[in-house]
GROMACS .gro file of C-alpha atoms in nm:
model
  510
    1GLN     CA    1   0.000   0.000   0.000
    2THR     CA    2   0.139   0.338  -0.096
    3ALA     CA    3   0.013   0.693  -0.126
    4LEU     CA    4   0.139   1.026  -0.255
    5THR     CA    5   0.015   1.377  -0.178
    6VAL     CA    6   0.150   1.688  -0.351
    7GLU     CA    7   0.051   2.033  -0.224
    8GLY     CA    8   0.140   2.367  -0.373
    9LYS     CA    9   0.019   2.702  -0.498
   10VAL     CA   10  -0.046   2.857  -0.838
   11SER     CA   11  -0.080   3.229  -0.773
   12ASN     CA   12  -0.316   3.237  -0.472
   13PHE     CA   13  -0.484   2.909  -0.557
   14ASP     CA   14  -0.412   2.599  -0.347
   15ILE     CA   15  -0.349   2.286  -0.554
   16VAL     CA   16  -0.360   1.935  -0.408
   17TYR     CA   17  -0.294   1.606  -0.586
   18SER     CA   18  -0.361   1.283  -0.396
   19GLY     CA   19  -0.297   0.936  -0.531
   20GLY     CA   20  -0.294   0.588  -0.382
   21TYR     CA   21  -0.227   0.228  -0.479
   22VAL     CA   22  -0.315  -0.093  -0.292
   23LYS     CA   23  -0.244  -0.456  -0.383
   24ARG     CA   24  -0.346  -0.745  -0.159
   25ASN     CA   25  -0.326  -1.120  -0.212
   26GLN     CA   26  -0.526  -1.353   0.009
   27HIS     CA   27  -0.526  -1.732   0.045
   28SER     CA   28  -0.746  -1.936   0.278
   29ILE     CA   29  -0.888  -2.278   0.360
   30ALA     CA   30  -1.218  -2.285   0.548
   31ASP     CA   31  -1.435  -2.564   0.687
   32TYR     CA   32  -1.776  -2.564   0.518
   33SER     CA   33  -1.925  -2.875   0.677
   34ASP     CA   34  -2.234  -2.692   0.802
   35TYR     CA   35  -2.329  -2.629   0.439
   36SER     CA   36  -2.306  -3.001   0.366
   37GLU     CA   37  -2.501  -3.090   0.678
   38PHE     CA   38  -2.800  -2.868   0.605
   39TYR     CA   39  -2.803  -2.751   0.245
   40ASP     CA   40  -2.675  -3.060   0.066
   41LYS     CA   41  -2.897  -3.289   0.270
   42MET     CA   42  -3.210  -3.087   0.196
   43SER     CA   43  -3.130  -3.034  -0.173
   44GLY     CA   44  -3.030  -3.388  -0.251
   45SER     CA   45  -2.663  -3.365  -0.340
   46GLY     CA   46  -2.358  -3.455  -0.134
   47ILE     CA   47  -2.536  -3.651   0.136
   48TYR     CA   48  -2.644  -3.913  -0.121
   49TYR     CA   49  -2.297  -3.997  -0.257
   50THR     CA   50  -2.155  -4.338  -0.174
   51GLY     CA   51  -1.828  -4.514  -0.247
   52ASN     CA   52  -1.762  -4.854  -0.409
   53ASP     CA   53  -1.841  -5.024  -0.082
   54GLY     CA   54  -2.188  -4.868  -0.082
   55ASN     CA   55  -2.116  -4.656   0.225
   56PRO     CA   56  -2.157  -4.277   0.217
   57ILE     CA   57  -1.846  -4.068   0.168
   58MET     CA   58  -1.770  -3.798   0.421
   59PRO     CA   59  -2.004  -3.512   0.321
   60GLN     CA   60  -1.775  -3.249   0.468
   61GLN     CA   61  -1.681  -2.963   0.238
   62PHE     CA   62  -1.383  -2.728   0.238
   63VAL     CA   63  -1.353  -2.394   0.066
   64ILE     CA   64  -1.012  -2.327  -0.083
   65GLY     CA   65  -1.007  -1.954  -0.150
   66ALA     CA   66  -0.777  -1.703  -0.311
   67GLY     CA   67  -0.827  -1.338  -0.392
   68ASP     CA   68  -0.613  -1.078  -0.565
   69PHE     CA   69  -0.729  -0.724  -0.497
   70GLU     CA   70  -0.581  -0.417  -0.662
   71MET     CA   71  -0.696  -0.056  -0.646
   72TRP     CA   72  -0.559   0.278  -0.754
   73SER     CA   73  -0.714   0.622  -0.711
   74GLN     CA   74  -0.624   0.976  -0.809
   75GLU     CA   75  -0.774   1.311  -0.714
   76LEU     CA   76  -0.684   1.667  -0.813
   77ARG     CA   77  -0.831   1.964  -0.624
   78MET     CA   78  -0.801   2.341  -0.659
   79THR     CA   79  -0.917   2.584  -0.388
   80THR     CA   80  -0.949   2.959  -0.418
   81PRO     CA   81  -0.821   3.189  -0.136
   82LEU     CA   82  -1.015   3.124   0.185
   83ASP     CA   83  -0.981   3.482   0.308
   84LYS     CA   84  -1.224   3.604   0.043
   85PRO     CA   85  -1.601   3.621   0.109
   86VAL     CA   86  -1.656   3.384  -0.181
   87HIS     CA   87  -1.431   3.081  -0.209
   88ALA     CA   88  -1.460   2.754  -0.397
   89THR     CA   89  -1.311   2.409  -0.448
   90VAL     CA   90  -1.321   2.214  -0.774
   91GLY     CA   91  -1.168   1.879  -0.858
   92LEU     CA   92  -1.150   1.555  -1.053
   93PHE     CA   93  -1.151   1.198  -0.923
   94LEU     CA   94  -1.058   0.863  -1.082
   95GLN     CA   95  -1.061   0.517  -0.927
   96ARG     CA   96  -1.025   0.161  -1.054
   97GLN     CA   97  -1.068  -0.153  -0.845
   98MET     CA   98  -0.992  -0.507  -0.966
   99HIS     CA   99  -1.072  -0.821  -0.772
  100ASN     CA  100  -0.991  -1.176  -0.885
  101ILE     CA  101  -1.227  -1.409  -0.696
  102PHE     CA  102  -1.142  -1.780  -0.658
  103GLN     CA  103  -1.344  -2.018  -0.441
  104ASN     CA  104  -1.302  -2.395  -0.478
  105TYR     CA  105  -1.566  -2.594  -0.288
  106THR     CA  106  -1.420  -2.944  -0.245
  107MET     CA  107  -1.565  -3.262  -0.098
  108PRO     CA  108  -1.319  -3.544  -0.012
  109GLY     CA  109  -1.399  -3.850  -0.225
  110TYR     CA  110  -1.626  -3.655  -0.460
  111GLY     CA  111  -1.587  -3.690  -0.833
  112TRP     CA  112  -1.763  -3.986  -1.001
  113SER     CA  113  -2.123  -4.101  -0.996
  114SER     CA  114  -2.346  -4.369  -1.147
  115VAL     CA  115  -2.719  -4.310  -1.173
  116TYR     CA  116  -2.947  -4.564  -1.019
  117GLY     CA  117  -3.317  -4.574  -0.956
  118GLY     CA  118  -3.460  -4.490  -0.619
  119ASN     CA  119  -3.196  -4.235  -0.528
  120PRO     CA  120  -3.380  -3.907  -0.468
  121ALA     CA  121  -3.074  -3.717  -0.581
  122GLY     CA  122  -3.033  -3.913  -0.901
  123PHE     CA  123  -2.671  -3.998  -0.821
  124GLY     CA  124  -2.511  -4.300  -0.669
  125TYR     CA  125  -2.185  -4.485  -0.646
  126ILE     CA  126  -1.840  -4.326  -0.646
  127PRO     CA  127  -1.671  -4.437  -0.860
  128GLY     CA  128  -1.734  -4.729  -1.069
  129THR     CA  129  -1.969  -5.017  -1.021
  130GLY     CA  130  -2.315  -4.874  -0.974
  131PRO     CA  131  -2.614  -5.096  -1.049
  132THR     CA  132  -2.692  -4.910  -1.374
  133GLY     CA  133  -2.464  -4.739  -1.624
  134ASN     CA  134  -2.102  -4.636  -1.626
  135PRO     CA  135  -1.956  -4.385  -1.382
  136THR     CA  136  -1.979  -4.019  -1.483
  137ASP     CA  137  -1.731  -3.748  -1.385
  138VAL     CA  138  -1.921  -3.486  -1.184
  139SER     CA  139  -1.625  -3.278  -1.061
  140VAL     CA  140  -1.577  -2.934  -1.216
  141PRO     CA  141  -1.340  -2.991  -1.512
  142GLY     CA  142  -0.978  -2.940  -1.413
  143TYR     CA  143  -1.059  -2.950  -1.041
  144PRO     CA  144  -1.085  -3.304  -0.893
  145ASN     CA  145  -1.316  -3.338  -0.590
  146THR     CA  146  -1.469  -2.997  -0.665
  147ILE     CA  147  -1.848  -2.974  -0.649
  148TRP     CA  148  -1.867  -2.595  -0.713
  149LEU     CA  149  -1.616  -2.344  -0.846
  150THR     CA  150  -1.612  -1.965  -0.856
  151ASP     CA  151  -1.338  -1.810  -1.071
  152GLU     CA  152  -1.430  -1.454  -1.164
  153GLN     CA  153  -1.281  -1.109  -1.216
  154ARG     CA  154  -1.462  -0.799  -1.097
  155VAL     CA  155  -1.359  -0.451  -1.221
  156ASP     CA  156  -1.517  -0.133  -1.078
  157ARG     CA  157  -1.440   0.199  -1.248
  158ASP     CA  158  -1.540   0.537  -1.103
  159ARG     CA  159  -1.498   0.889  -1.240
  160ALA     CA  160  -1.620   1.216  -1.093
  161ALA     CA  161  -1.596   1.592  -1.127
  162PHE     CA  162  -1.702   1.805  -0.833
  163GLY     CA  163  -1.729   2.164  -0.724
  164GLN     CA  164  -1.827   2.353  -0.412
  165LEU     CA  165  -1.887   2.727  -0.360
  166THR     CA  166  -1.908   2.899  -0.020
  167TYR     CA  167  -2.034   3.255   0.032
  168ASP     CA  168  -1.961   3.411   0.373
  169ILE     CA  169  -2.248   3.659   0.370
  170THR     CA  170  -2.152   3.792   0.715
  171GLN     CA  171  -1.910   3.680   0.983
  172GLN     CA  172  -2.196   3.475   1.127
  173LEU     CA  173  -2.381   3.350   0.816
  174SER     CA  174  -2.238   3.124   0.543
  175VAL     CA  175  -2.400   2.941   0.254
  176THR     CA  176  -2.238   2.651   0.069
  177ALA     CA  177  -2.359   2.481  -0.248
  178GLY     CA  178  -2.193   2.195  -0.432
  179VAL     CA  179  -2.249   1.924  -0.689
  180ARG     CA  180  -2.073   1.603  -0.789
  181PHE     CA  181  -2.104   1.457  -1.137
  182TYR     CA  182  -2.025   1.088  -1.152
  183LYS     CA  183  -1.991   0.795  -1.389
  184TYR     CA  184  -1.947   0.434  -1.286
  185ASP     CA  185  -1.878   0.132  -1.504
  186ASN     CA  186  -1.871  -0.204  -1.325
  187SER     CA  187  -1.823  -0.549  -1.476
  188LEU     CA  188  -1.796  -0.913  -1.368
  189ILE     CA  189  -1.678  -1.197  -1.590
  190GLY     CA  190  -1.578  -1.559  -1.533
  191PHE     CA  191  -1.714  -1.894  -1.423
  192TYR     CA  192  -1.941  -2.011  -1.145
  193GLY     CA  193  -2.125  -2.335  -1.087
  194PHE     CA  194  -2.116  -2.714  -1.121
  195ASN     CA  195  -2.012  -2.970  -1.376
  196HIS     CA  196  -2.306  -3.002  -1.617
  197ASN     CA  197  -2.310  -3.379  -1.546
  198PHE     CA  198  -2.416  -3.287  -1.193
  199SER     CA  199  -2.649  -2.995  -1.268
  200SER     CA  200  -2.736  -2.854  -1.609
  201SER     CA  201  -2.873  -2.529  -1.467
  202GLU     CA  202  -2.541  -2.364  -1.384
  203GLY     CA  203  -2.181  -2.429  -1.478
  204THR     CA  204  -2.016  -2.615  -1.765
  205GLY     CA  205  -2.212  -2.724  -2.069
  206PRO     CA  206  -2.299  -2.619  -2.425
  207LYS     CA  207  -2.395  -2.266  -2.317
  208CYS     CA  208  -2.063  -2.200  -2.142
  209GLN     CA  209  -1.837  -1.990  -2.365
  210PRO     CA  210  -1.455  -2.013  -2.402
  211ALA     CA  211  -1.265  -1.924  -2.086
  212VAL     CA  212  -1.150  -1.566  -2.038
  213VAL     CA  213  -1.044  -1.569  -1.672
  214LYS     CA  214  -0.724  -1.761  -1.603
  215ASN     CA  215  -0.769  -2.126  -1.492
  216SER     CA  216  -1.149  -2.121  -1.531
  217PRO     CA  217  -1.305  -2.409  -1.730
  218CYS     CA  218  -1.523  -2.174  -1.938
  219THR     CA  219  -1.721  -1.849  -1.912
  220ASP     CA  220  -2.085  -1.852  -1.801
  221LEU     CA  221  -2.102  -1.502  -1.650
  222ASP     CA  222  -2.025  -1.185  -1.843
  223ALA     CA  223  -2.223  -0.882  -1.727
  224ARG     CA  224  -2.170  -0.509  -1.702
  225ILE     CA  225  -2.359  -0.209  -1.566
  226SER     CA  226  -2.283   0.162  -1.601
  227ASP     CA  227  -2.458   0.491  -1.536
  228THR     CA  228  -2.401   0.864  -1.502
  229GLY     CA  229  -2.562   1.125  -1.283
  230HIS     CA  230  -2.506   1.397  -1.026
  231VAL     CA  231  -2.573   1.455  -0.656
  232PRO     CA  232  -2.610   1.800  -0.493
  233ARG     CA  233  -2.538   1.947  -0.151
  234VAL     CA  234  -2.653   2.274   0.012
  235ASN     CA  235  -2.552   2.385   0.361
  236VAL     CA  236  -2.632   2.696   0.566
  237THR     CA  237  -2.449   2.774   0.892
  238TYR     CA  238  -2.515   3.053   1.140
  239LYS     CA  239  -2.295   3.138   1.441
  240LEU     CA  240  -2.518   3.250   1.725
  241THR     CA  241  -2.217   3.320   1.947
  242PRO     CA  242  -1.845   3.237   1.928
  243ASN     CA  243  -1.934   2.910   2.108
  244ALA     CA  244  -2.261   2.818   1.939
  245MET     CA  245  -2.370   2.757   1.582
  246VAL     CA  246  -2.669   2.603   1.406
  247TYR     CA  247  -2.682   2.457   1.058
  248ALA     CA  248  -2.917   2.312   0.799
  249THR     CA  249  -2.814   2.070   0.524
  250TYR     CA  250  -2.975   1.924   0.216
  251SER     CA  251  -2.763   1.658   0.049
  252LYS     CA  252  -2.788   1.354  -0.172
  253GLY     CA  253  -2.557   1.055  -0.187
  254PHE     CA  254  -2.540   0.737  -0.389
  255ARG     CA  255  -2.377   0.395  -0.418
  256PRO     CA  256  -2.294   0.256  -0.764
  257GLY     CA  257  -2.480  -0.038  -0.908
  258GLY     CA  258  -2.310  -0.368  -0.978
  259VAL     CA  259  -2.329  -0.730  -1.091
  260ASN     CA  260  -2.406  -1.033  -0.875
  261ARG     CA  261  -2.166  -1.329  -0.863
  262ILE     CA  262  -2.407  -1.570  -1.031
  263GLY     CA  263  -2.592  -1.537  -1.360
  264GLY     CA  264  -2.965  -1.511  -1.410
  265ASN     CA  265  -2.995  -1.215  -1.173
  266VAL     CA  266  -3.066  -0.864  -1.291
  267PRO     CA  267  -2.768  -0.637  -1.205
  268TYR     CA  268  -2.851  -0.422  -0.907
  269ALA     CA  269  -2.892  -0.050  -0.969
  270ALA     CA  270  -2.748   0.247  -0.782
  271ASP     CA  271  -2.928   0.353  -0.466
  272PHE     CA  272  -2.976   0.713  -0.354
  273LEU     CA  273  -3.011   0.869  -0.010
  274THR     CA  274  -3.160   1.218   0.019
  275ASN     CA  275  -3.081   1.379   0.354
  276TYR     CA  276  -3.251   1.673   0.529
  277GLU     CA  277  -3.078   1.775   0.849
  278VAL     CA  278  -3.080   2.056   1.104
  279GLY     CA  279  -2.834   2.057   1.391
  280TRP     CA  280  -2.633   2.249   1.644
  281LYS     CA  281  -2.280   2.257   1.787
  282THR     CA  282  -2.240   2.441   2.116
  283GLN     CA  283  -2.010   2.489   2.418
  284TRP     CA  284  -2.125   2.630   2.754
  285PHE     CA  285  -2.001   2.736   3.096
  286ASP     CA  286  -1.643   2.824   3.008
  287ASN     CA  287  -1.624   2.530   2.769
  288THR     CA  288  -1.693   2.272   3.041
  289LEU     CA  289  -2.010   2.152   2.863
  290ARG     CA  290  -2.024   2.054   2.497
  291TRP     CA  291  -2.362   1.974   2.341
  292ASN     CA  292  -2.398   1.871   1.978
  293GLY     CA  293  -2.695   1.719   1.805
  294ALA     CA  294  -2.912   1.700   1.497
  295PHE     CA  295  -3.256   1.609   1.366
  296PHE     CA  296  -3.261   1.431   1.031
  297TRP     CA  297  -3.497   1.290   0.772
  298GLU     CA  298  -3.362   1.057   0.502
  299ASP     CA  299  -3.540   0.922   0.197
  300TRP     CA  300  -3.372   0.609   0.059
  301LYS     CA  301  -3.458   0.511  -0.298
  302ASN     CA  302  -3.388   0.165  -0.447
  303PHE     CA  303  -3.177   0.080  -0.143
  304GLN     CA  304  -2.930  -0.207  -0.184
  305PHE     CA  305  -2.943  -0.500   0.056
  306SER     CA  306  -2.789  -0.848   0.059
  307PHE     CA  307  -2.934  -1.192   0.129
  308LEU     CA  308  -2.853  -1.558   0.068
  309GLY     CA  309  -3.009  -1.672  -0.259
  310ALA     CA  310  -2.986  -1.977  -0.484
  311ASN     CA  311  -2.709  -2.223  -0.387
  312SER     CA  312  -2.652  -2.001  -0.081
  313VAL     CA  313  -2.458  -1.741  -0.278
  314THR     CA  314  -2.494  -1.389  -0.139
  315GLU     CA  315  -2.700  -1.172  -0.373
  316ILE     CA  316  -2.752  -0.797  -0.373
  317ALA     CA  317  -3.088  -0.656  -0.475
  318ASN     CA  318  -3.267  -0.323  -0.471
  319GLY     CA  319  -3.535  -0.300  -0.207
  320GLY     CA  320  -3.755  -0.014  -0.320
  321ALA     CA  321  -3.805   0.289  -0.096
  322ALA     CA  322  -3.749   0.356   0.274
  323ARG     CA  323  -3.753   0.647   0.515
  324ILE     CA  324  -3.536   0.709   0.818
  325LYS     CA  325  -3.628   0.976   1.072
  326GLY     CA  326  -3.421   1.040   1.380
  327VAL     CA  327  -3.231   1.250   1.626
  328GLU     CA  328  -2.873   1.214   1.746
  329ASN     CA  329  -2.721   1.369   2.055
  330SER     CA  330  -2.371   1.403   2.200
  331LEU     CA  331  -2.310   1.553   2.546
  332ASP     CA  332  -1.973   1.597   2.722
  333TRP     CA  333  -1.968   1.753   3.069
  334LEU     CA  334  -1.658   1.823   3.274
  335ALA     CA  335  -1.852   1.816   3.602
  336THR     CA  336  -1.537   1.878   3.811
  337PRO     CA  337  -1.171   1.913   3.714
  338ASN     CA  338  -1.146   1.538   3.778
  339LEU     CA  339  -1.480   1.401   3.653
  340LEU     CA  340  -1.582   1.380   3.288
  341LEU     CA  341  -1.930   1.254   3.196
  342THR     CA  342  -2.028   1.165   2.839
  343ALA     CA  343  -2.364   1.061   2.700
  344ASP     CA  344  -2.438   0.976   2.336
  345PHE     CA  345  -2.759   0.837   2.193
  346THR     CA  346  -2.953   0.802   1.869
  347PHE     CA  347  -3.328   0.758   1.816
  348ILE     CA  348  -3.431   0.651   1.466
  349ASP     CA  349  -3.744   0.526   1.291
  350PRO     CA  350  -3.624   0.324   0.988
  351VAL     CA  351  -3.913   0.178   0.785
  352LEU     CA  352  -4.004   0.067   0.437
  353THR     CA  353  -4.241   0.311   0.270
  354GLU     CA  354  -4.356   0.069  -0.001
  355ASN     CA  355  -4.394  -0.305  -0.042
  356TYR     CA  356  -4.089  -0.501  -0.155
  357CYS     CA  357  -4.199  -0.762  -0.409
  358GLY     CA  358  -3.860  -0.865  -0.549
  359THR     CA  359  -3.854  -0.639  -0.857
  360ILE     CA  360  -3.777  -0.268  -0.884
  361GLY     CA  361  -4.094  -0.069  -0.948
  362VAL     CA  362  -4.331  -0.351  -0.849
  363THR     CA  363  -4.507  -0.271  -0.521
  364ASP     CA  364  -4.840  -0.452  -0.564
  365CYS     CA  365  -4.780  -0.817  -0.484
  366PRO     CA  366  -5.079  -0.973  -0.306
  367GLY     CA  367  -5.154  -1.341  -0.295
  368PRO     CA  368  -4.951  -1.658  -0.239
  369ASN     CA  369  -4.611  -1.733  -0.387
  370SER     CA  370  -4.560  -1.369  -0.480
  371ALA     CA  371  -4.183  -1.371  -0.439
  372ALA     CA  372  -3.970  -1.311  -0.747
  373LYS     CA  373  -3.858  -1.603  -0.961
  374GLY     CA  374  -3.568  -1.787  -0.801
  375ASP     CA  375  -3.655  -1.685  -0.445
  376TYR     CA  376  -3.679  -1.967  -0.190
  377LEU     CA  377  -4.011  -1.988  -0.010
  378PRO     CA  378  -4.107  -2.155   0.317
  379PRO     CA  379  -4.338  -2.458   0.298
  380GLY     CA  380  -4.679  -2.352   0.171
  381GLY     CA  381  -4.550  -2.043  -0.006
  382TRP     CA  382  -4.502  -1.689   0.114
  383ILE     CA  383  -4.820  -1.481   0.138
  384GLY     CA  384  -4.809  -1.116   0.033
  385PRO     CA  385  -4.500  -0.892  -0.009
  386ILE     CA  386  -4.156  -1.032   0.066
  387ALA     CA  387  -4.125  -0.731   0.299
  388PRO     CA  388  -4.434  -0.513   0.358
  389ALA     CA  389  -4.450  -0.136   0.379
  390GLY     CA  390  -4.402  -0.028   0.740
  391ALA     CA  391  -4.149  -0.303   0.820
  392ASN     CA  392  -3.837  -0.196   1.008
  393LEU     CA  393  -3.509  -0.191   0.819
  394PRO     CA  394  -3.264  -0.454   0.945
  395VAL     CA  395  -2.947  -0.402   1.151
  396ALA     CA  396  -3.069  -0.061   1.267
  397PRO     CA  397  -3.187  -0.044   1.632
  398LYS     CA  398  -3.443   0.225   1.702
  399PHE     CA  399  -3.244   0.331   2.007
  400LYS     CA  400  -2.877   0.301   2.081
  401GLY     CA  401  -2.687   0.490   2.345
  402ASN     CA  402  -2.389   0.486   2.578
  403ILE     CA  403  -2.269   0.671   2.886
  404VAL     CA  404  -1.913   0.708   3.011
  405ALA     CA  405  -1.792   0.828   3.351
  406ARG     CA  406  -1.418   0.887   3.386
  407TYR     CA  407  -1.260   1.006   3.713
  408SER     CA  408  -0.898   1.117   3.705
  409LEU     CA  409  -0.695   1.159   4.023
  410SER     CA  410  -0.426   1.419   4.075
  411THR     CA  411  -0.083   1.340   3.933
  412MET     CA  412   0.129   1.122   4.159
  413GLY     CA  413   0.488   1.171   4.059
  414ASN     CA  414   0.504   1.077   3.690
  415TRP     CA  415   0.170   0.897   3.696
  416LYS     CA  416  -0.192   1.005   3.673
  417PRO     CA  417  -0.441   0.735   3.790
  418TYR     CA  418  -0.798   0.713   3.661
  419ALA     CA  419  -1.109   0.498   3.677
  420GLN     CA  420  -1.366   0.463   3.398
  421VAL     CA  421  -1.706   0.297   3.364
  422THR     CA  422  -1.878   0.256   3.027
  423ALA     CA  423  -2.231   0.132   2.968
  424MET     CA  424  -2.419   0.084   2.640
  425TYR     CA  425  -2.769  -0.027   2.546
  426GLN     CA  426  -2.960  -0.099   2.228
  427ASN     CA  427  -3.312  -0.225   2.178
  428GLN     CA  428  -3.437  -0.523   1.978
  429THR     CA  429  -3.320  -0.523   1.617
  430ALA     CA  430  -3.435  -0.699   1.302
  431GLN     CA  431  -3.151  -0.897   1.142
  432VAL     CA  432  -3.280  -0.946   0.786
  433LEU     CA  433  -3.526  -0.760   0.564
  434ARG     CA  434  -3.706  -1.043   0.385
  435GLY     CA  435  -4.005  -1.170   0.579
  436ASP     CA  436  -3.959  -1.533   0.468
  437GLN     CA  437  -3.601  -1.537   0.596
  438ALA     CA  438  -3.684  -1.335   0.910
  439LEU     CA  439  -3.917  -1.616   1.020
  440VAL     CA  440  -3.612  -1.842   1.046
  441VAL     CA  441  -3.336  -1.604   1.153
  442GLY     CA  442  -3.536  -1.405   1.410
  443ASN     CA  443  -3.446  -1.074   1.577
  444LEU     CA  444  -3.157  -0.968   1.797
  445PRO     CA  445  -3.291  -0.918   2.153
  446ALA     CA  446  -3.219  -0.593   2.334
  447TYR     CA  447  -2.903  -0.596   2.543
  448ALA     CA  448  -2.683  -0.382   2.768
  449LEU     CA  449  -2.310  -0.416   2.838
  450VAL     CA  450  -2.094  -0.260   3.109
  451ASN     CA  451  -1.713  -0.226   3.096
  452LEU     CA  452  -1.473  -0.117   3.370
  453LYS     CA  453  -1.118   0.013   3.340
  454LEU     CA  454  -0.862   0.121   3.602
  455GLY     CA  455  -0.527   0.258   3.494
  456VAL     CA  456  -0.246   0.508   3.509
  457ASP     CA  457  -0.110   0.739   3.240
  458GLY     CA  458   0.257   0.825   3.255
  459THR     CA  459   0.404   1.161   3.160
  460ASN     CA  460   0.644   0.978   2.928
  461GLY     CA  461   0.360   0.830   2.719
  462VAL     CA  462   0.340   0.500   2.904
  463HIS     CA  463   0.001   0.375   3.021
  464VAL     CA  464  -0.098   0.063   3.212
  465ASP     CA  465  -0.463  -0.045   3.238
  466PHE     CA  466  -0.656  -0.316   3.418
  467PHE     CA  467  -0.992  -0.382   3.251
  468VAL     CA  468  -1.304  -0.592   3.291
  469SER     CA  469  -1.515  -0.617   2.977
  470ASN     CA  470  -1.879  -0.728   3.000
  471LEU     CA  471  -1.874  -0.678   3.375
  472MET     CA  472  -2.224  -0.829   3.426
  473ASN     CA  473  -2.140  -1.127   3.199
  474ARG     CA  474  -2.444  -1.073   2.976
  475LEU     CA  475  -2.504  -1.326   2.700
  476ALA     CA  476  -2.581  -1.056   2.443
  477GLU     CA  477  -2.645  -1.150   2.079
  478LEU     CA  478  -2.439  -0.945   1.834
  479SER     CA  479  -2.547  -1.126   1.516
  480ARG     CA  480  -2.769  -1.409   1.389
  481TYR     CA  481  -2.736  -1.593   1.058
  482THR     CA  482  -2.766  -1.927   0.879
  483ALA     CA  483  -2.482  -2.093   0.687
  484SER     CA  484  -2.699  -2.136   0.377
  485ASN     CA  485  -3.030  -2.004   0.251
  486PRO     CA  486  -3.263  -1.971   0.554
  487SER     CA  487  -3.550  -2.136   0.367
  488VAL     CA  488  -3.330  -2.448   0.331
  489ASP     CA  489  -3.117  -2.427   0.644
  490ASN     CA  490  -3.310  -2.367   0.966
  491GLN     CA  491  -3.001  -2.392   1.189
  492VAL     CA  492  -2.948  -2.039   1.322
  493TYR     CA  493  -2.601  -1.941   1.435
  494ILE     CA  494  -2.569  -1.678   1.708
  495LEU     CA  495  -2.257  -1.469   1.765
  496PRO     CA  496  -2.255  -1.374   2.135
  497ALA     CA  497  -2.074  -1.090   2.305
  498GLN     CA  498  -1.742  -1.180   2.461
  499PRO     CA  499  -1.806  -1.312   2.813
  500ARG     CA  500  -1.674  -1.136   3.123
  501THR     CA  501  -1.302  -1.091   3.059
  502PHE     CA  502  -1.024  -0.962   3.284
  503GLY     CA  503  -0.704  -0.828   3.139
  504ILE     CA  504  -0.407  -0.596   3.166
  505GLU     CA  505  -0.295  -0.364   2.886
  506PHE     CA  506   0.037  -0.191   2.848
  507GLY     CA  507   0.104   0.081   2.593
  508GLN     CA  508   0.365   0.331   2.490
  509ASP     CA  509   0.294   0.645   2.286
  510PHE     CA  510   0.576   0.762   2.063
   0.00000   0.00000   0.00000
């Protein structure tokens, strides 16, 4: 990873060039046996394979992964003199990201099959002497023991031109307006899937084109999405006093669209967030009390969200429209020269404002089995919208807050002792958006955690701390998920908070 920044002046104009380059190679081997246990068994694949002796092979899977990531970015900015009532910044931005994705899903003993009647999967002995027919190679070509292979290259290209103008109308009142013009061009090409002898729906076969990505058997995914547009920003600030200001902001942001890692899915489009915000930043009582906060209203259009889809591959889709209303608050109070109290909290109301039916622009989806083609449904079908209007957005608690009390003693020689207590709380939170998957995954219950720390700070930059995390030893749930598609795999995994932990930390500031 490397970066370069060049700063200078042309006349009275400030010029800044900033560039960066990152290259990262990753290799991994991961146990994927939970996939075999739940997904393969339910779908009729690995659990039905047997060896020459008629006994099942070990259905355990491993994922052999590799990833080459490379990114470069460049930005050039010019700013007019800031001492003038009117000043501006203009610039250009370029970025290119390339990611080679390799995931080899292997099953020890997998590779050959003979079809025989009565097997619900349609596959039987490995290899050789099945009751009917000759053995057939079902490994992905070129990769023995491989049931599924992903070998793809993703390239994301971003360009932008931006400008911002600020007018200091008075010493108290300033108005800023800006706009960013953008263009993105994202592509994904390569191979994903099975050997066509195992499954003709995805992978090798007559429809798979000559290989483009290195070491892939052929090419069955070649998709691209691009778009142009602009997003604005307007901000007004007013200084009530030297220690207090209020502001109002209108802004719009976006995330580029892209291509999913398996074919048959419509590329997901860009999503846009329009933000309306009014806030304040203040200091009181000889700067012993700082109070900042804001009220905001956000309209989210075509928002992107991820879920486990066919073959338990993560898909990204656009979810229609949502609205987020809220207030955030930050309070710091130096109650005494030794005692600092801090309180931060956020109240939000994040809800869908229209039904999500699985397709952009479609909001009327009554009746059974209304999910989009390819979606997995619970037994009996899913009734009504996949996610109805008024449903809470996932991973966003309506309330989250924390308080900190830190008491510092007077300096003792070269050391300054302190004691600190931290407490946080958040209410119940939805984990996934889709109603069919939420029935399986469930919600995260509300929880509170308390941490304690005692320590000393040295005048030479040394600090030594004794800490107790999760003082009350609460079994809080930080995340819930299934290893494969929730409509196939009903085994929910829960990531708990770290249990009560005692420790000592030593640090040196240089």
